[in-house]
Amino acid sequence: SAINFLERLCLTWMFFFMMCVAERTYKQRFLFAKLFSHITSARKARKYEIPHFRLKKVENIKIWLSLRSYLKRRGPQRSVDVVVSSIFLLALSIAFICCAQVLKGHKTFLNAAYNWEFLIWEAALLLFLLRLASLGSETNKKYSNISILLTEQINLYLKMEKKPNKKEQLSLVNNVLKLSTKLLKELDTPFRLYGLTMNPLIYNITRVVILSAVSGVISDLLGFNIRV
């Protein structure tokens, strides 16, 4: 019993240590995204002591897009995505096991000690996934903030009225801003769940297996068939 307890304790510590590393990486990504969104604002750039430039030249837009791409790739990517995907799969597996136990006998579900252990693990993993989802969602909002490009387009239109002799140059910059806006919209991957990278296989498993299990549990508890 002592050896079994120590093995569980060590495995639990290792697993939650990896989750803490993943959360720290997500916090760093959010910090980079937050500072990146303040680059084009003179007041916020002065407040956070970061460089400031306006997107009024093609060279500045090129630097802005290159910096955005560099910051999004900065830090561990694949290893953190593997950890987050493993957490998600483990949470799905525990949820499926709990649903199967409830279908087997919902009146005696809480009588078994291992079911309580499953519920504690599921609650801890869901809280952690919600934390990562919140950080990932905020990070994506900062990087996909199209209002920055729209604001720069409005400023360019105002400059065209003040400086008609530079209308051709400003029109070129405006066209580049429009193309950049379309590019940012196209770069959003379809397999994302509140900022978490979702593998297509995991997405399909979630739809088919878990929703079917939840549908069976709800139908068993309510006494009539429900298809989710």
mmCIF file of C-alpha atoms in Angstrom:
data_model
loop_
_atom_site.group_PDB
_atom_site.id
_atom_site.type_symbol
_atom_site.label_atom_id
_atom_site.label_comp_id
_atom_site.label_asym_id
_atom_site.label_seq_id
_atom_site.Cartn_x
_atom_site.Cartn_y
_atom_site.Cartn_z
ATOM 1 C CA SER A 1 0.000 0.000 0.000
ATOM 2 C CA ALA A 2 2.853 2.386 0.844
ATOM 3 C CA ILE A 3 4.609 1.698 -2.466
ATOM 4 C CA ASN A 4 1.336 2.146 -4.340
ATOM 5 C CA PHE A 5 0.734 5.455 -2.567
ATOM 6 C CA LEU A 6 4.264 6.693 -3.344
ATOM 7 C CA GLU A 7 3.911 5.727 -7.021
ATOM 8 C CA ARG A 8 0.621 7.597 -7.304
ATOM 9 C CA LEU A 9 2.104 10.600 -5.518
ATOM 10 C CA CYS A 10 5.140 10.727 -7.834
ATOM 11 C CA LEU A 11 3.066 10.301 -10.997
ATOM 12 C CA THR A 12 0.600 12.968 -9.835
ATOM 13 C CA TRP A 13 3.447 15.391 -9.039
ATOM 14 C CA MET A 14 5.090 14.796 -12.448
ATOM 15 C CA PHE A 15 1.812 15.267 -14.291
ATOM 16 C CA PHE A 16 0.864 18.479 -12.494
ATOM 17 C CA PHE A 17 4.446 19.760 -12.871
ATOM 18 C CA MET A 18 4.095 19.418 -16.665
ATOM 19 C CA MET A 19 0.752 21.211 -16.485
ATOM 20 C CA CYS A 20 2.358 24.067 -14.532
ATOM 21 C CA VAL A 21 5.074 24.340 -17.194
ATOM 22 C CA ALA A 22 2.363 24.519 -19.876
ATOM 23 C CA GLU A 23 0.513 27.224 -17.931
ATOM 24 C CA ARG A 24 3.722 29.235 -17.548
ATOM 25 C CA THR A 25 4.283 29.029 -21.310
ATOM 26 C CA TYR A 26 0.718 30.219 -21.950
ATOM 27 C CA LYS A 27 1.278 33.144 -19.562
ATOM 28 C CA GLN A 28 4.436 34.124 -21.456
ATOM 29 C CA ARG A 29 2.556 33.948 -24.764
ATOM 30 C CA PHE A 30 -0.163 36.176 -23.350
ATOM 31 C CA LEU A 31 2.429 38.700 -22.112
ATOM 32 C CA PHE A 32 4.104 38.837 -25.537
ATOM 33 C CA ALA A 33 0.723 39.243 -27.243
ATOM 34 C CA LYS A 34 -0.287 41.999 -24.812
ATOM 35 C CA LEU A 35 2.904 43.996 -25.406
ATOM 36 C CA PHE A 36 2.663 43.415 -29.163
ATOM 37 C CA SER A 37 -0.831 44.922 -29.228
ATOM 38 C CA HIS A 38 0.545 48.103 -27.594
ATOM 39 C CA ILE A 39 3.279 48.748 -30.193
ATOM 40 C CA THR A 40 1.123 50.947 -32.442
ATOM 41 C CA SER A 41 -0.233 53.003 -29.514
ATOM 42 C CA ALA A 42 2.045 55.834 -28.416
ATOM 43 C CA ARG A 43 0.485 56.153 -24.945
ATOM 44 C CA LYS A 44 0.590 52.427 -24.130
ATOM 45 C CA ALA A 45 4.068 52.013 -25.625
ATOM 46 C CA ARG A 46 5.320 54.822 -23.386
ATOM 47 C CA LYS A 47 3.596 53.250 -20.377
ATOM 48 C CA TYR A 48 5.161 49.804 -20.863
ATOM 49 C CA GLU A 49 8.491 51.194 -22.164
ATOM 50 C CA ILE A 50 8.417 49.357 -25.504
ATOM 51 C CA PRO A 51 9.216 50.587 -29.045
ATOM 52 C CA HIS A 52 6.493 52.423 -30.929
ATOM 53 C CA PHE A 53 5.834 52.860 -34.652
ATOM 54 C CA ARG A 54 2.815 53.560 -36.830
ATOM 55 C CA LEU A 55 1.737 51.452 -39.782
ATOM 56 C CA LYS A 56 1.971 54.326 -42.250
ATOM 57 C CA LYS A 57 4.688 52.773 -44.424
ATOM 58 C CA VAL A 58 4.982 49.460 -46.237
ATOM 59 C CA GLU A 59 8.250 48.774 -44.391
ATOM 60 C CA ASN A 60 6.528 49.275 -41.042
ATOM 61 C CA ILE A 61 3.729 46.871 -41.992
ATOM 62 C CA LYS A 62 6.313 44.292 -43.049
ATOM 63 C CA ILE A 63 8.127 44.657 -39.715
ATOM 64 C CA TRP A 64 4.811 44.418 -37.828
ATOM 65 C CA LEU A 65 3.827 41.163 -39.588
ATOM 66 C CA SER A 66 7.324 39.677 -39.157
ATOM 67 C CA LEU A 67 7.336 40.552 -35.463
ATOM 68 C CA ARG A 68 3.879 39.025 -35.031
ATOM 69 C CA SER A 69 5.011 35.789 -36.693
ATOM 70 C CA TYR A 70 8.207 35.674 -34.589
ATOM 71 C CA LEU A 71 6.413 36.196 -31.269
ATOM 72 C CA LYS A 72 3.794 33.543 -32.055
ATOM 73 C CA ARG A 73 6.571 30.996 -32.705
ATOM 74 C CA ARG A 74 8.683 32.049 -29.716
ATOM 75 C CA GLY A 75 9.128 29.482 -26.935
ATOM 76 C CA PRO A 76 8.290 25.764 -26.886
ATOM 77 C CA GLN A 77 5.448 24.940 -29.238
ATOM 78 C CA ARG A 78 5.190 21.243 -30.000
ATOM 79 C CA SER A 79 6.056 20.021 -26.489
ATOM 80 C CA VAL A 80 3.471 22.296 -24.862
ATOM 81 C CA ASP A 81 0.834 21.297 -27.418
ATOM 82 C CA VAL A 82 1.569 17.628 -26.630
ATOM 83 C CA VAL A 83 1.112 18.292 -22.897
ATOM 84 C CA VAL A 84 -2.168 20.166 -23.434
ATOM 85 C CA SER A 85 -3.461 17.486 -25.817
ATOM 86 C CA SER A 86 -2.539 14.794 -23.264
ATOM 87 C CA ILE A 87 -4.428 16.666 -20.540
ATOM 88 C CA PHE A 88 -7.434 16.991 -22.811
ATOM 89 C CA LEU A 89 -7.368 13.289 -23.757
ATOM 90 C CA LEU A 90 -7.014 12.252 -20.107
ATOM 91 C CA ALA A 91 -9.971 14.447 -19.139
ATOM 92 C CA LEU A 92 -12.011 12.913 -21.982
ATOM 93 C CA SER A 93 -11.045 9.392 -20.917
ATOM 94 C CA ILE A 94 -12.009 10.003 -17.277
ATOM 95 C CA ALA A 95 -15.292 11.579 -18.368
ATOM 96 C CA PHE A 96 -16.030 8.544 -20.551
ATOM 97 C CA ILE A 97 -15.251 6.148 -17.681
ATOM 98 C CA CYS A 98 -17.484 8.121 -15.303
ATOM 99 C CA CYS A 99 -20.308 8.103 -17.848
ATOM 100 C CA ALA A 100 -19.932 4.345 -18.289
ATOM 101 C CA GLN A 101 -20.026 3.830 -14.494
ATOM 102 C CA VAL A 102 -23.140 5.992 -14.200
ATOM 103 C CA LEU A 103 -24.860 3.995 -16.958
ATOM 104 C CA LYS A 104 -23.887 0.784 -15.187
ATOM 105 C CA GLY A 105 -25.550 1.900 -11.945
ATOM 106 C CA HIS A 106 -25.997 5.554 -11.055
ATOM 107 C CA LYS A 107 -27.326 4.743 -7.566
ATOM 108 C CA THR A 108 -24.122 2.955 -6.550
ATOM 109 C CA PHE A 109 -21.745 5.258 -8.437
ATOM 110 C CA LEU A 110 -20.508 7.172 -5.382
ATOM 111 C CA ASN A 111 -20.102 4.058 -3.238
ATOM 112 C CA ALA A 112 -16.794 3.116 -4.889
ATOM 113 C CA ALA A 113 -13.640 4.933 -3.739
ATOM 114 C CA TYR A 114 -12.064 4.914 -7.206
ATOM 115 C CA ASN A 115 -15.063 6.807 -8.596
ATOM 116 C CA TRP A 116 -14.388 9.590 -6.080
ATOM 117 C CA GLU A 117 -10.773 9.601 -7.250
ATOM 118 C CA PHE A 118 -11.920 9.888 -10.865
ATOM 119 C CA LEU A 119 -14.175 12.827 -9.964
ATOM 120 C CA ILE A 120 -11.356 14.651 -8.160
ATOM 121 C CA TRP A 121 -9.015 14.152 -11.123
ATOM 122 C CA GLU A 122 -11.697 15.279 -13.557
ATOM 123 C CA ALA A 123 -12.424 18.439 -11.545
ATOM 124 C CA ALA A 124 -8.698 19.310 -11.306
ATOM 125 C CA LEU A 125 -8.124 18.740 -15.034
ATOM 126 C CA LEU A 126 -11.204 20.730 -16.041
ATOM 127 C CA LEU A 127 -10.147 23.688 -13.869
ATOM 128 C CA PHE A 128 -6.695 23.594 -15.425
ATOM 129 C CA LEU A 129 -8.092 23.347 -18.957
ATOM 130 C CA LEU A 130 -10.397 26.292 -18.271
ATOM 131 C CA ARG A 131 -7.366 28.310 -17.131
ATOM 132 C CA LEU A 132 -5.420 27.418 -20.282
ATOM 133 C CA ALA A 133 -8.467 28.089 -22.458
ATOM 134 C CA SER A 134 -8.860 31.545 -20.912
ATOM 135 C CA LEU A 135 -5.182 32.420 -21.492
ATOM 136 C CA GLY A 136 -5.236 31.010 -25.023
ATOM 137 C CA SER A 137 -8.409 32.900 -25.907
ATOM 138 C CA GLU A 138 -7.010 36.213 -24.657
ATOM 139 C CA THR A 139 -3.750 35.614 -26.538
ATOM 140 C CA ASN A 140 -5.605 34.938 -29.794
ATOM 141 C CA LYS A 141 -7.682 38.092 -29.325
ATOM 142 C CA LYS A 142 -4.527 40.178 -28.982
ATOM 143 C CA TYR A 143 -2.888 38.724 -32.089
ATOM 144 C CA SER A 144 -6.104 38.751 -34.154
ATOM 145 C CA ASN A 145 -7.074 42.298 -33.268
ATOM 146 C CA ILE A 146 -8.130 43.654 -36.670
ATOM 147 C CA SER A 147 -9.146 47.009 -35.163
ATOM 148 C CA ILE A 148 -5.477 48.078 -35.174
ATOM 149 C CA LEU A 149 -5.305 47.766 -38.967
ATOM 150 C CA LEU A 150 -8.699 49.419 -39.408
ATOM 151 C CA THR A 151 -7.579 52.356 -37.254
ATOM 152 C CA GLU A 152 -4.471 52.766 -39.384
ATOM 153 C CA GLN A 153 -6.615 52.734 -42.538
ATOM 154 C CA ILE A 154 -8.772 55.551 -41.142
ATOM 155 C CA ASN A 155 -5.636 57.555 -40.344
ATOM 156 C CA LEU A 156 -4.419 57.038 -43.906
ATOM 157 C CA TYR A 157 -7.699 58.315 -45.354
ATOM 158 C CA LEU A 158 -7.411 61.417 -43.187
ATOM 159 C CA LYS A 159 -3.837 61.948 -44.370
ATOM 160 C CA MET A 160 -4.932 61.676 -47.995
ATOM 161 C CA GLU A 161 -7.210 64.649 -47.491
ATOM 162 C CA LYS A 162 -4.493 66.712 -45.830
ATOM 163 C CA LYS A 163 -1.709 65.702 -48.222
ATOM 164 C CA PRO A 164 -3.150 65.070 -51.719
ATOM 165 C CA ASN A 165 0.352 65.123 -53.209
ATOM 166 C CA LYS A 166 1.129 61.847 -51.376
ATOM 167 C CA LYS A 167 -2.140 60.179 -52.287
ATOM 168 C CA GLU A 168 -0.527 57.534 -54.504
ATOM 169 C CA GLN A 169 1.957 56.474 -51.821
ATOM 170 C CA LEU A 170 -0.706 56.405 -49.113
ATOM 171 C CA SER A 171 -3.055 54.405 -51.361
ATOM 172 C CA LEU A 172 -0.360 51.748 -51.735
ATOM 173 C CA VAL A 173 0.011 51.501 -47.962
ATOM 174 C CA ASN A 174 -3.762 51.317 -47.613
ATOM 175 C CA ASN A 175 -3.944 48.384 -50.061
ATOM 176 C CA VAL A 176 -1.233 46.560 -48.124
ATOM 177 C CA LEU A 177 -3.218 47.076 -44.914
ATOM 178 C CA LYS A 178 -6.321 45.613 -46.561
ATOM 179 C CA LEU A 179 -4.359 42.552 -47.700
ATOM 180 C CA SER A 180 -2.883 42.185 -44.197
ATOM 181 C CA THR A 181 -6.386 42.226 -42.708
ATOM 182 C CA LYS A 182 -7.500 39.420 -45.041
ATOM 183 C CA LEU A 183 -4.302 37.483 -44.257
ATOM 184 C CA LEU A 184 -4.876 37.617 -40.492
ATOM 185 C CA LYS A 185 -8.416 36.308 -40.955
ATOM 186 C CA GLU A 186 -7.181 33.418 -43.099
ATOM 187 C CA LEU A 187 -4.439 32.438 -40.632
ATOM 188 C CA ASP A 188 -6.903 31.420 -37.907
ATOM 189 C CA THR A 189 -6.854 27.631 -37.740
ATOM 190 C CA PRO A 190 -10.279 25.919 -37.684
ATOM 191 C CA PHE A 191 -9.271 23.396 -34.997
ATOM 192 C CA ARG A 192 -9.047 25.692 -31.995
ATOM 193 C CA LEU A 193 -11.074 25.574 -28.820
ATOM 194 C CA TYR A 194 -10.788 28.902 -26.958
ATOM 195 C CA GLY A 195 -7.138 29.216 -27.925
ATOM 196 C CA LEU A 196 -6.159 25.583 -27.314
ATOM 197 C CA THR A 197 -4.676 23.772 -30.293
ATOM 198 C CA MET A 198 -7.078 20.995 -31.255
ATOM 199 C CA ASN A 199 -5.955 18.039 -33.326
ATOM 200 C CA PRO A 200 -8.638 16.945 -35.846
ATOM 201 C CA LEU A 201 -8.543 13.425 -34.342
ATOM 202 C CA ILE A 202 -9.182 14.779 -30.837
ATOM 203 C CA TYR A 203 -11.963 16.975 -32.204
ATOM 204 C CA ASN A 204 -13.718 13.998 -33.802
ATOM 205 C CA ILE A 205 -13.282 11.853 -30.675
ATOM 206 C CA THR A 206 -14.879 14.619 -28.621
ATOM 207 C CA ARG A 207 -17.844 14.883 -30.952
ATOM 208 C CA VAL A 208 -18.550 11.172 -31.408
ATOM 209 C CA VAL A 209 -17.531 9.382 -28.213
ATOM 210 C CA ILE A 210 -18.044 11.873 -25.407
ATOM 211 C CA LEU A 211 -21.272 13.404 -26.700
ATOM 212 C CA SER A 212 -22.684 9.910 -27.187
ATOM 213 C CA ALA A 213 -21.751 8.961 -23.621
ATOM 214 C CA VAL A 214 -23.253 12.157 -22.188
ATOM 215 C CA SER A 215 -26.408 11.556 -24.242
ATOM 216 C CA GLY A 216 -26.699 8.053 -22.766
ATOM 217 C CA VAL A 217 -26.237 9.320 -19.201
ATOM 218 C CA ILE A 218 -28.856 12.060 -19.606
ATOM 219 C CA SER A 219 -31.295 9.607 -21.192
ATOM 220 C CA ASP A 220 -30.750 7.115 -18.342
ATOM 221 C CA LEU A 221 -31.238 9.738 -15.627
ATOM 222 C CA LEU A 222 -34.290 11.429 -17.183
ATOM 223 C CA GLY A 223 -35.953 8.239 -18.367
ATOM 224 C CA PHE A 224 -36.405 9.125 -22.053
ATOM 225 C CA ASN A 225 -34.142 9.150 -25.088
ATOM 226 C CA ILE A 226 -32.139 12.303 -25.850
ATOM 227 C CA ARG A 227 -29.759 12.583 -28.791
ATOM 228 C CA VAL A 228 -26.999 15.168 -28.323
#
